[in-house]
Coordinates of C-alpha atoms and ligand atoms in Angstrom, one line a residue:
X1 CA 98.1 91.8 87.9
X2 CA 99.1 95.2 88.9
X3 CA 97.1 97.3 91.4
X4 CA 96.3 99.6 88.6
X5 CA 95.0 96.6 86.4
X6 CA 93.0 95.6 89.3
X7 CA 91.7 98.9 90.0
X8 CA 90.8 99.3 86.2
X9 CA 89.0 96.0 86.2
X10 CA 86.8 97.2 89.1
X11 CA 86.0 100.5 87.9
X12 CA 85.7 99.7 84.3
X13 CA 83.6 96.9 83.8
X14 CA 82.7 95.2 87.2
X15 CA 84.2 92.1 86.2
X16 CA 86.6 91.9 89.1
X17 CA 84.5 90.6 92.1
X18 CA 87.6 89.5 94.1
X19 CA 89.2 91.4 96.9
X20 CA 92.4 93.2 96.1
X21 CA 95.6 91.4 96.9
X22 CA 97.6 92.6 99.9
X23 CA 99.7 95.5 99.3
X24 CA 103.0 93.8 99.9
X25 CA 102.1 91.4 97.2
X26 CA 101.0 94.4 94.9
X27 CA 104.4 95.9 95.7
X28 CA 106.4 93.0 94.9
X29 CA 104.7 92.4 91.8
X30 CA 104.9 96.1 90.6
X31 CA 108.6 95.8 91.4
X32 CA 109.0 92.6 89.2
X33 CA 107.1 94.1 86.3
X34 CA 109.7 97.0 86.1
X35 CA 112.7 94.9 86.7
X36 CA 111.8 91.7 84.8
X37 CA 109.0 92.8 82.4
X38 CA 107.6 89.6 80.7
X39 CA 105.5 89.3 77.6
X40 CA 101.9 89.2 78.5
X41 CA 102.3 91.8 81.5
X42 CA 99.9 94.7 81.0
X43 CA 102.7 97.2 80.1
X44 CA 105.5 94.7 79.0
X45 CA 106.7 96.7 75.9
X46 CA 106.7 100.1 77.9
X47 CA 108.7 98.7 80.9
X48 CA 111.0 97.0 78.5
X49 CA 111.6 100.3 76.7
X50 CA 112.2 102.4 79.9
X51 CA 114.5 99.8 81.5
X52 CA 116.6 99.8 78.3
X53 CA 116.7 103.3 77.9
X54 CA 117.6 103.7 81.5
X55 CA 120.4 101.3 81.2
X56 CA 121.8 103.1 78.3
X57 CA 121.6 106.5 80.2
X58 CA 123.2 105.0 83.4
X59 CA 125.9 102.7 82.2
X60 CA 128.6 105.0 83.2
X61 CA 127.1 106.5 86.3
X62 CA 129.7 106.8 89.1
X63 CA 130.0 108.4 92.6
X64 CA 126.7 108.6 94.7
X65 CA 123.4 109.2 93.2
X66 CA 120.1 110.0 94.5
X67 CA 116.8 108.2 93.5
X68 CA 114.6 111.2 94.3
X69 CA 110.8 109.9 94.8
X70 CA 112.2 106.5 94.9
X71 CA 109.0 104.3 95.8
X72 CA 110.4 100.7 95.6
X73 CA 113.5 102.0 93.7
X74 CA 113.0 99.6 90.8
X75 CA 116.0 100.6 88.8
X76 CA 118.5 100.3 91.6
X77 CA 120.3 97.2 89.9
X78 CA 121.5 99.4 87.1
X79 CA 123.8 101.2 89.4
X80 CA 126.7 98.8 89.2
X81 CA 129.3 101.2 89.6
X82 CA 127.7 103.9 91.6
X83 CA 126.2 104.0 94.9
X84 CA 122.4 104.9 95.0
X85 CA 120.6 106.4 97.8
X86 CA 117.0 106.8 97.9
X87 CA 114.6 109.8 99.0
X88 CA 111.0 109.9 99.3
X89 CA 108.0 111.3 101.2
X90 CA 107.4 109.5 104.5
X91 CA 104.1 107.5 104.8
X92 CA 103.4 106.6 101.1
X93 CA 103.7 103.0 99.6
X94 CA 107.6 103.5 99.4
X95 CA 110.2 101.1 100.7
X96 CA 112.1 102.8 103.7
X97 CA 114.1 105.7 102.3
X98 CA 117.6 106.7 103.2
X99 CA 116.3 110.4 103.0
X100 CA 112.9 111.4 104.3
X101 CA 111.8 114.3 102.2
X102 CA 109.8 117.2 103.7
X103 CA 106.2 118.1 102.8
X104 CA 107.5 120.2 100.0
X105 CA 109.6 117.5 98.6
X106 CA 113.0 118.9 99.9
X107 CA 115.9 116.6 100.9
X108 CA 117.7 117.6 104.2
X109 CA 121.3 117.5 102.6
X110 CA 123.9 120.3 101.6
X111 CA 123.8 121.8 98.0
X112 CA 125.8 119.6 95.4
X113 CA 125.6 116.5 97.7
X114 CA 125.1 113.9 94.7
X115 CA 127.0 113.1 91.6
X116 CA 123.7 112.4 89.8
X117 CA 119.7 112.3 90.3
X118 CA 117.5 109.8 89.0
X119 CA 113.8 110.3 88.9
X120 CA 111.4 107.8 87.3
X121 CA 107.7 108.5 86.9
X122 CA 107.7 111.1 89.6
X123 CA 107.3 114.6 88.1
X124 CA 103.7 113.8 87.1
X125 CA 102.9 113.2 90.6
X126 CA 104.5 116.4 92.2
X127 CA 102.3 119.3 92.9
X128 CA 104.9 121.8 91.7
X129 CA 107.2 120.3 88.9
X130 CA 109.4 123.4 88.9
X131 CA 110.1 123.5 92.4
X132 CA 111.0 119.7 92.2
X133 CA 113.4 120.4 89.4
X134 CA 114.8 123.3 91.1
X135 CA 115.4 120.9 94.1
X136 CA 117.0 118.3 91.8
X137 CA 119.5 120.9 90.4
X138 CA 120.4 122.0 94.1
X139 CA 121.0 118.4 94.8
X140 CA 123.4 117.6 92.0
X141 CA 127.0 119.0 92.1
X142 CA 128.2 121.1 89.4
X143 CA 128.9 118.7 86.2
X144 CA 126.6 116.2 87.7
X145 CA 123.7 114.6 86.0
X146 CA 119.8 114.3 85.8
X147 CA 118.3 111.3 84.3
X148 CA 114.6 111.6 84.6
X149 CA 111.6 109.8 83.0
X150 CA 107.9 110.9 82.9
X151 CA 104.8 110.4 80.8
X152 CA 104.1 111.6 77.3
X153 CA 100.7 110.1 76.6
X154 CA 99.4 107.7 79.3
X155 CA 96.3 106.9 81.0
X156 CA 95.4 108.8 84.2
X157 CA 96.4 106.5 87.0
X158 CA 95.7 108.0 90.4
X159 CA 98.1 108.7 93.1
X160 CA 97.9 112.5 92.5
X161 CA 98.5 112.2 88.8
X162 CA 98.6 115.7 87.7
X163 CA 100.7 116.4 84.5
X164 CA 101.9 115.2 81.2
X165 CA 104.8 116.6 78.7
X166 CA 106.1 116.6 75.2
X167 CA 109.7 116.0 74.8
X168 CA 110.5 119.8 74.0
X169 CA 108.3 121.0 76.8
X170 CA 110.2 118.6 79.5
X171 CA 113.6 119.9 78.0
X172 CA 112.5 123.5 78.3
X173 CA 111.3 122.9 81.9
X174 CA 114.5 121.3 82.9
X175 CA 116.6 124.4 81.3
X176 CA 114.4 126.7 83.4
X177 CA 115.4 124.9 86.3
X178 CA 119.2 125.4 85.3
X179 CA 120.0 122.4 83.7
X180 CA 121.8 121.9 80.2
X181 CA 119.9 119.3 78.4
X182 CA 121.9 116.6 76.6
X183 CA 119.0 114.7 75.1
X184 CA 115.6 113.6 75.2
X185 CA 114.8 110.1 74.3
X186 CA 110.9 109.1 73.4
X187 CA 109.7 105.8 74.5
X188 CA 107.3 103.3 73.4
X189 CA 106.4 105.4 70.2
X190 CA 103.9 105.1 67.4
X191 CA 102.0 101.9 66.9
X192 CA 104.2 100.4 69.7
X193 CA 102.4 102.6 72.1
X194 CA 99.0 102.9 70.6
X195 CA 98.6 99.0 70.6
X196 CA 99.2 99.2 74.3
X197 CA 96.5 101.8 74.8
X198 CA 94.2 99.6 72.9
X199 CA 95.0 96.6 75.0
X200 CA 94.3 98.5 78.2
X201 CA 91.1 99.8 77.0
X202 CA 90.0 96.6 75.9
X203 CA 91.2 94.8 79.1
X204 CA 89.2 97.2 81.1
X205 CA 86.1 97.8 79.2
X206 CA 85.8 95.2 76.6
X207 CA 84.9 96.6 73.1
X208 CA 81.2 97.3 72.0
X209 CA 80.0 95.4 69.0
X210 CA 79.2 97.4 65.5
X211 CA 80.3 96.6 62.2
X212 CA 83.8 95.5 60.9
X213 CA 85.7 97.8 63.3
X214 CA 84.0 96.4 66.3
X215 CA 84.7 92.9 65.0
X216 CA 88.5 93.7 64.6
X217 CA 88.7 95.2 67.9
X218 CA 86.9 92.3 69.5
X219 CA 89.1 89.8 67.8
X220 CA 92.2 91.9 69.1
X221 CA 90.8 91.7 72.7
X222 CA 89.8 87.9 72.6
X223 CA 93.6 87.0 71.3
X224 CA 95.0 89.3 74.1
X225 CA 92.7 87.4 76.7
X226 CA 93.4 83.9 75.5
X227 CA 97.2 84.6 74.7
X228 CA 98.4 87.5 76.4
X229 CA 102.2 87.3 75.2
X230 CA 100.8 87.3 71.5
X231 CA 100.6 91.1 71.3
X232 CA 103.9 91.6 72.8
X233 CA 105.5 89.2 70.6
X234 CA 103.9 91.2 67.6
X235 CA 105.1 94.4 69.1
X236 CA 108.6 93.3 69.3
X237 CA 108.9 91.8 66.0
X238 CA 107.2 94.6 64.3
X239 CA 108.2 97.7 66.2
X240 CA 111.1 97.2 68.5
X241 CA 112.9 100.1 66.6
X242 CA 110.2 102.4 68.0
X243 CA 110.8 101.4 71.7
X244 CA 113.2 104.4 72.2
X245 CA 114.3 106.9 69.8
X246 CA 115.6 110.7 69.7
X247 CA 114.0 111.1 66.2
X248 CA 112.2 114.6 66.0
X249 CA 109.9 113.2 63.6
X250 CA 108.1 110.8 65.9
X251 CA 105.1 112.7 67.4
X252 CA 103.4 110.0 69.6
X253 CA 105.2 108.3 72.7
X254 CA 104.0 107.1 76.0
X255 CA 107.1 108.3 78.0
X256 CA 110.1 110.4 77.8
X257 CA 113.6 110.0 79.2
X258 CA 115.4 113.1 79.7
X259 CA 119.3 113.3 80.3
X260 CA 120.6 116.7 81.6
X261 CA 123.8 118.1 83.2
X262 CA 124.1 121.0 85.8
X263 CA 126.6 123.5 84.3
X264 CA 130.1 123.7 85.7
X265 CA 132.8 121.4 86.7
X266 CA 133.5 119.5 89.9
X267 CA 135.0 121.1 92.7
Ligands
SAM301 C1 104.6 106.5 90.6 S1 105.7 106.7 92.1 C2 107.2 106.4 91.5 C3 108.3 105.5 92.2 C4 109.5 105.3 91.7 N1 110.3 106.3 91.2 C5 109.4 104.3 90.4 O1 109.8 104.4 89.3 O2 108.5 103.3 90.6 C6 105.8 108.4 92.4 C7 106.6 108.6 93.7 O3 106.8 110.2 93.6 C8 107.0 110.5 95.2 N2 106.6 111.9 95.2 C9 105.6 112.7 95.1 N3 105.5 113.9 95.3 C10 106.9 114.1 95.4 C11 107.7 115.4 95.6 N4 107.2 116.6 95.6 N5 109.2 115.0 95.6 C12 109.7 113.9 95.6 N6 109.0 112.5 95.4 C13 107.5 112.7 95.5 C14 105.9 109.5 95.9 O4 106.0 109.4 97.1 C15 106.2 108.2 94.9 O5 107.0 107.3 95.7

């Protein structure tokens, strides 16, 4: 179970009476959930969608990239033809990073050092998202790329969780930092995302009884409890096409992947 799942159980229903697992186990499991999502994992569908969309966006990455706010750098294996370096704020729950960021999130390297910047699930945690994007812009060479994911609709999850975006809002903010936006990809959309939110609420709080709807929701909770992979099998069979899409008519999504470029050509 993820740390968040554990925290949810404790704060939500008091059902977890056990002590939390040691941090290195939590980190290893968190890394596994992201790199090798399995049906029945608390956020399987979402982590599959994010991994697949990142793989598509990064398939031709070359040169030297920076994982900016790397944490455990869960997507490093997607860099098969490029070198990936890591940067993070010292003292967090991260693996040791190649570059220690200062308190304002600045990286001590010259302008245009990297061919690309990868940023996954960082933007919602930074105090000043504009400053973070401006620093990403500075770090990338002219013509270099930014591949960034952050949340659309997602539960509040601690660790200084500050912001949420729409796809258009994220594109606008990246443009304000100077980037040319190639595309925004909506991840885990419509019912695929909605069912995940229902699962999380049910797992953390259960569902109160009360008429037909209460019965249906309790049945959903029971199936998920007894046979966790069942919901994910259904989500894959019925809504795989809503895993990632650039369709403008999709209004509900758990996450957004932005692919952008710094204007100019390499020196
Ligand atoms: C939720 S973790 C995501 C880690 C990793 N990118 C991933 O996908 O698992 C958020 C990360 O952002 C880092 N962070 C927080 N504020 C930052 C800032 N201003 N600049 C860069 N990284 C920051 C944290 O130290 C943490 O490692």
